[in-house]
């Protein structure tokens, strides 16, 4: 299965997917990595591995993902032969132009037990809410914000003295195992179709 990755930041989840491919536990190949943030470390990680990496031009909008940019992104992914799109810390809302190009073929990892704490800095939302546990979720992407059908979730405890940074780090440890595993499950399901 040919993967395309969209990310806005460090790309540690993409790295986890790459590590699983290298280890032979995930039968896939990453063909293209795109970011809306030209300075994102995910682009450096990709280039260091010889993976094609590029910037999505959002026309100067800070948070919006304009339709033209979504259509251009879909075209680039298709051109690279991408079959499954993995959002890995991608912080813009995906809408119809991209969703229609990859029906039920776009998945996302989110750092909470959805439907709780959608949106940005979910680990901080969990701390502020004082919940005893939070977690992470891999789900199919639909038009809502972190609302699509859940593929897999796992809980993570919130410990006394946690800061946003310590809690996010604990969630990420689980993410790095859960995301490659979920990608593998989606591939197997798709091969059955
Ligand atoms: C991850 O924790 C991911 O769950 C989160 O951003 C981080 C990206 O880290 N995504 C969201 O909050 C999406 N709503 P990474 O760039 O190191 O993979």
GROMACS .gro file of C-alpha atoms and ligand atoms in nm:
model
  211
    1UNK     CA    1   0.000   0.000   0.000
    2UNK     CA    2   0.136   0.339  -0.099
    3UNK     CA    3   0.105   0.598   0.177
    4UNK     CA    4   0.098   0.977   0.169
    5UNK     CA    5   0.157   1.166   0.492
    6UNK     CA    6   0.034   1.515   0.583
    7UNK     CA    7   0.187   1.680   0.890
    8UNK     CA    8   0.248   2.023   1.037
    9UNK     CA    9   0.511   1.953   1.302
   10UNK     CA   10   0.779   1.718   1.426
   11UNK     CA   11   0.664   1.405   1.243
   12UNK     CA   12   0.735   1.156   1.520
   13UNK     CA   13   0.425   0.959   1.416
   14UNK     CA   14   0.549   0.946   1.058
   15UNK     CA   15   0.880   0.823   1.198
   16UNK     CA   16   0.695   0.548   1.385
   17UNK     CA   17   0.529   0.440   1.059
   18UNK     CA   18   0.868   0.440   0.885
   19UNK     CA   19   1.021   0.238   1.168
   20UNK     CA   20   0.744  -0.022   1.138
   21UNK     CA   21   0.803  -0.044   0.762
   22UNK     CA   22   1.178  -0.086   0.824
   23UNK     CA   23   1.111  -0.354   1.085
   24UNK     CA   24   0.895  -0.545   0.838
   25UNK     CA   25   0.584  -0.522   1.056
   26UNK     CA   26   0.401  -0.287   0.817
   27UNK     CA   27   0.376  -0.373   0.448
   28UNK     CA   28   0.367  -0.024   0.298
   29UNK     CA   29   0.575   0.248   0.139
   30UNK     CA   30   0.564   0.624   0.201
   31UNK     CA   31   0.567   0.796  -0.140
   32UNK     CA   32   0.508   1.158  -0.045
   33UNK     CA   33   0.511   1.381   0.264
   34UNK     CA   34   0.342   1.721   0.251
   35UNK     CA   35   0.327   1.997   0.510
   36UNK     CA   36   0.147   2.330   0.538
   37UNK     CA   37   0.445   2.450   0.744
   38UNK     CA   38   0.765   2.503   0.541
   39UNK     CA   39   0.976   2.480   0.860
   40UNK     CA   40   0.822   2.157   0.987
   41UNK     CA   41   1.072   1.894   1.099
   42UNK     CA   42   0.856   1.626   0.934
   43UNK     CA   43   0.986   1.753   0.596
   44UNK     CA   44   1.346   1.717   0.709
   45UNK     CA   45   1.282   1.366   0.840
   46UNK     CA   46   1.129   1.269   0.505
   47UNK     CA   47   1.407   1.419   0.293
   48UNK     CA   48   1.671   1.254   0.511
   49UNK     CA   49   1.512   0.923   0.413
   50UNK     CA   50   1.499   1.012   0.045
   51UNK     CA   51   1.121   1.049   0.052
   52UNK     CA   52   0.972   1.321  -0.168
   53UNK     CA   53   0.857   1.608   0.053
   54UNK     CA   54   0.681   1.932  -0.030
   55UNK     CA   55   0.497   2.232   0.105
   56UNK     CA   56   0.123   2.294   0.072
   57UNK     CA   57   0.058   2.656  -0.024
   58UNK     CA   58  -0.238   2.772   0.186
   59UNK     CA   59  -0.231   3.119   0.034
   60UNK     CA   60  -0.115   3.294   0.350
   61UNK     CA   61  -0.411   3.172   0.560
   62UNK     CA   62  -0.300   3.079   0.912
   63UNK     CA   63  -0.548   2.804   0.987
   64UNK     CA   64  -0.779   2.774   0.684
   65UNK     CA   65  -0.715   2.501   0.425
   66UNK     CA   66  -0.856   2.665   0.111
   67UNK     CA   67  -1.040   2.448  -0.144
   68UNK     CA   68  -0.779   2.522  -0.412
   69UNK     CA   69  -0.502   2.405  -0.178
   70UNK     CA   70  -0.700   2.089  -0.097
   71UNK     CA   71  -0.752   2.015  -0.467
   72UNK     CA   72  -0.383   2.074  -0.538
   73UNK     CA   73  -0.289   1.847  -0.248
   74UNK     CA   74  -0.519   1.572  -0.378
   75UNK     CA   75  -0.363   1.604  -0.725
   76UNK     CA   76  -0.009   1.573  -0.587
   77UNK     CA   77  -0.099   1.271  -0.378
   78UNK     CA   78  -0.268   1.102  -0.676
   79UNK     CA   79   0.030   1.180  -0.899
   80UNK     CA   80   0.260   1.011  -0.647
   81UNK     CA   81   0.038   0.701  -0.658
   82UNK     CA   82  -0.084   0.741  -0.299
   83UNK     CA   83  -0.358   0.498  -0.195
   84UNK     CA   84  -0.397   0.582   0.175
   85UNK     CA   85  -0.346   0.927   0.331
   86UNK     CA   86  -0.227   0.942   0.692
   87UNK     CA   87  -0.262   1.267   0.884
   88UNK     CA   88   0.021   1.285   1.135
   89UNK     CA   89  -0.010   1.601   1.339
   90UNK     CA   90  -0.172   1.788   1.049
   91UNK     CA   91  -0.342   2.090   1.199
   92UNK     CA   92  -0.583   2.203   0.925
   93UNK     CA   93  -0.934   2.075   0.866
   94UNK     CA   94  -0.962   1.845   0.565
   95UNK     CA   95  -1.275   1.908   0.356
   96UNK     CA   96  -1.454   1.784   0.047
   97UNK     CA   97  -1.192   1.834  -0.229
   98UNK     CA   98  -0.953   1.600  -0.051
   99UNK     CA   99  -1.214   1.370   0.105
  100UNK     CA  100  -1.379   1.308  -0.231
  101UNK     CA  101  -1.043   1.223  -0.389
  102UNK     CA  102  -0.975   0.960  -0.116
  103UNK     CA  103  -1.309   0.825   0.009
  104UNK     CA  104  -1.254   0.636   0.340
  105UNK     CA  105  -0.886   0.649   0.258
  106UNK     CA  106  -0.781   0.931   0.492
  107UNK     CA  107  -0.702   0.850   0.854
  108UNK     CA  108  -0.587   1.060   1.149
  109UNK     CA  109  -0.429   1.016   1.489
  110UNK     CA  110  -0.566   1.234   1.768
  111UNK     CA  111  -0.427   1.262   2.122
  112UNK     CA  112  -0.746   1.197   2.323
  113UNK     CA  113  -1.019   0.939   2.365
  114UNK     CA  114  -1.254   1.087   2.107
  115UNK     CA  115  -1.525   1.213   2.115
  116UNK     CA  116  -1.373   1.385   2.421
  117UNK     CA  117  -1.134   1.674   2.360
  118UNK     CA  118  -1.137   1.727   1.984
  119UNK     CA  119  -0.930   2.009   1.837
  120UNK     CA  120  -0.596   2.154   1.935
  121UNK     CA  121  -0.379   2.053   2.235
  122UNK     CA  122  -0.613   1.777   2.345
  123UNK     CA  123  -0.369   1.673   2.621
  124UNK     CA  124  -0.397   2.022   2.771
  125UNK     CA  125  -0.775   2.007   2.748
  126UNK     CA  126  -0.764   1.677   2.940
  127UNK     CA  127  -0.542   1.825   3.212
  128UNK     CA  128  -0.766   2.131   3.244
  129UNK     CA  129  -1.074   1.906   3.273
  130UNK     CA  130  -0.909   1.708   3.557
  131UNK     CA  131  -0.991   1.366   3.408
  132UNK     CA  132  -0.807   1.061   3.551
  133UNK     CA  133  -0.734   0.921   3.207
  134UNK     CA  134  -0.714   1.032   2.849
  135UNK     CA  135  -0.558   0.853   2.551
  136UNK     CA  136  -0.533   0.851   2.176
  137UNK     CA  137  -0.755   0.758   1.885
  138UNK     CA  138  -0.699   0.661   1.523
  139UNK     CA  139  -1.005   0.734   1.309
  140UNK     CA  140  -1.125   0.780   0.954
  141UNK     CA  141  -1.146   1.146   0.859
  142UNK     CA  142  -1.480   1.302   0.770
  143UNK     CA  143  -1.585   1.666   0.732
  144UNK     CA  144  -1.605   1.730   1.107
  145UNK     CA  145  -1.329   1.815   1.349
  146UNK     CA  146  -1.199   1.479   1.477
  147UNK     CA  147  -1.542   1.319   1.432
  148UNK     CA  148  -1.496   1.029   1.187
  149UNK     CA  149  -1.547   0.657   1.264
  150UNK     CA  150  -1.300   0.522   1.520
  151UNK     CA  151  -1.055   0.252   1.409
  152UNK     CA  152  -0.880   0.203   1.742
  153UNK     CA  153  -0.831   0.383   2.074
  154UNK     CA  154  -0.616   0.327   2.380
  155UNK     CA  155  -0.631   0.497   2.718
  156UNK     CA  156  -0.340   0.666   2.895
  157UNK     CA  157  -0.346   0.760   3.266
  158UNK     CA  158  -0.316   1.120   3.382
  159UNK     CA  159  -0.072   1.112   3.674
  160UNK     CA  160  -0.039   1.348   3.971
  161UNK     CA  161   0.203   1.628   3.889
  162UNK     CA  162   0.158   1.588   3.513
  163UNK     CA  163   0.234   1.893   3.301
  164UNK     CA  164   0.108   1.935   2.946
  165UNK     CA  165   0.451   1.821   2.827
  166UNK     CA  166   0.474   1.505   3.041
  167UNK     CA  167   0.119   1.402   2.957
  168UNK     CA  168   0.167   1.459   2.584
  169UNK     CA  169   0.492   1.259   2.594
  170UNK     CA  170   0.312   0.965   2.762
  171UNK     CA  171   0.034   0.980   2.500
  172UNK     CA  172   0.289   0.993   2.218
  173UNK     CA  173   0.458   0.675   2.339
  174UNK     CA  174   0.127   0.498   2.285
  175UNK     CA  175   0.061   0.680   1.957
  176UNK     CA  176   0.385   0.553   1.811
  177UNK     CA  177   0.271   0.193   1.863
  178UNK     CA  178  -0.098   0.248   1.784
  179UNK     CA  179  -0.068   0.438   1.456
  180UNK     CA  180   0.146   0.190   1.259
  181UNK     CA  181  -0.076  -0.089   1.394
  182UNK     CA  182  -0.392   0.092   1.278
  183UNK     CA  183  -0.243   0.164   0.936
  184UNK     CA  184  -0.177  -0.210   0.905
  185UNK     CA  185  -0.538  -0.289   0.997
  186UNK     CA  186  -0.673  -0.045   0.738
  187UNK     CA  187  -0.447  -0.199   0.473
  188UNK     CA  188  -0.570  -0.549   0.555
  189UNK     CA  189  -0.935  -0.434   0.545
  190UNK     CA  190  -0.880  -0.265   0.208
  191UNK     CA  191  -0.714  -0.571   0.060
  192UNK     CA  192  -1.027  -0.773   0.144
  193UNK     CA  193  -1.246  -0.533  -0.060
  194LIG     C1  194   0.044   1.406   1.787
  194LIG     O1  195   0.035   1.394   1.926
  194LIG     C2  196  -0.092   1.396   1.723
  194LIG     O2  197  -0.178   1.311   1.790
  194LIG     C3  198  -0.140   1.538   1.733
  194LIG     O3  199  -0.027   1.616   1.703
  194LIG     C4  200   0.089   1.546   1.747
  194LIG     C5  201   0.186   1.544   1.631
  194LIG     O4  202   0.310   1.492   1.669
  194LIG     N1  203  -0.247   1.562   1.644
  194LIG     C6  204  -0.348   1.644   1.669
  194LIG     O5  205  -0.358   1.709   1.770
  194LIG     C7  206  -0.451   1.651   1.557
  194LIG     N2  207  -0.574   1.708   1.604
  194LIG     P1  208   0.415   1.444   1.560
  194LIG     O6  209   0.428   1.557   1.458
  194LIG     O7  210   0.541   1.426   1.639
  194LIG     O8  211   0.364   1.318   1.500
   0.00000   0.00000   0.00000
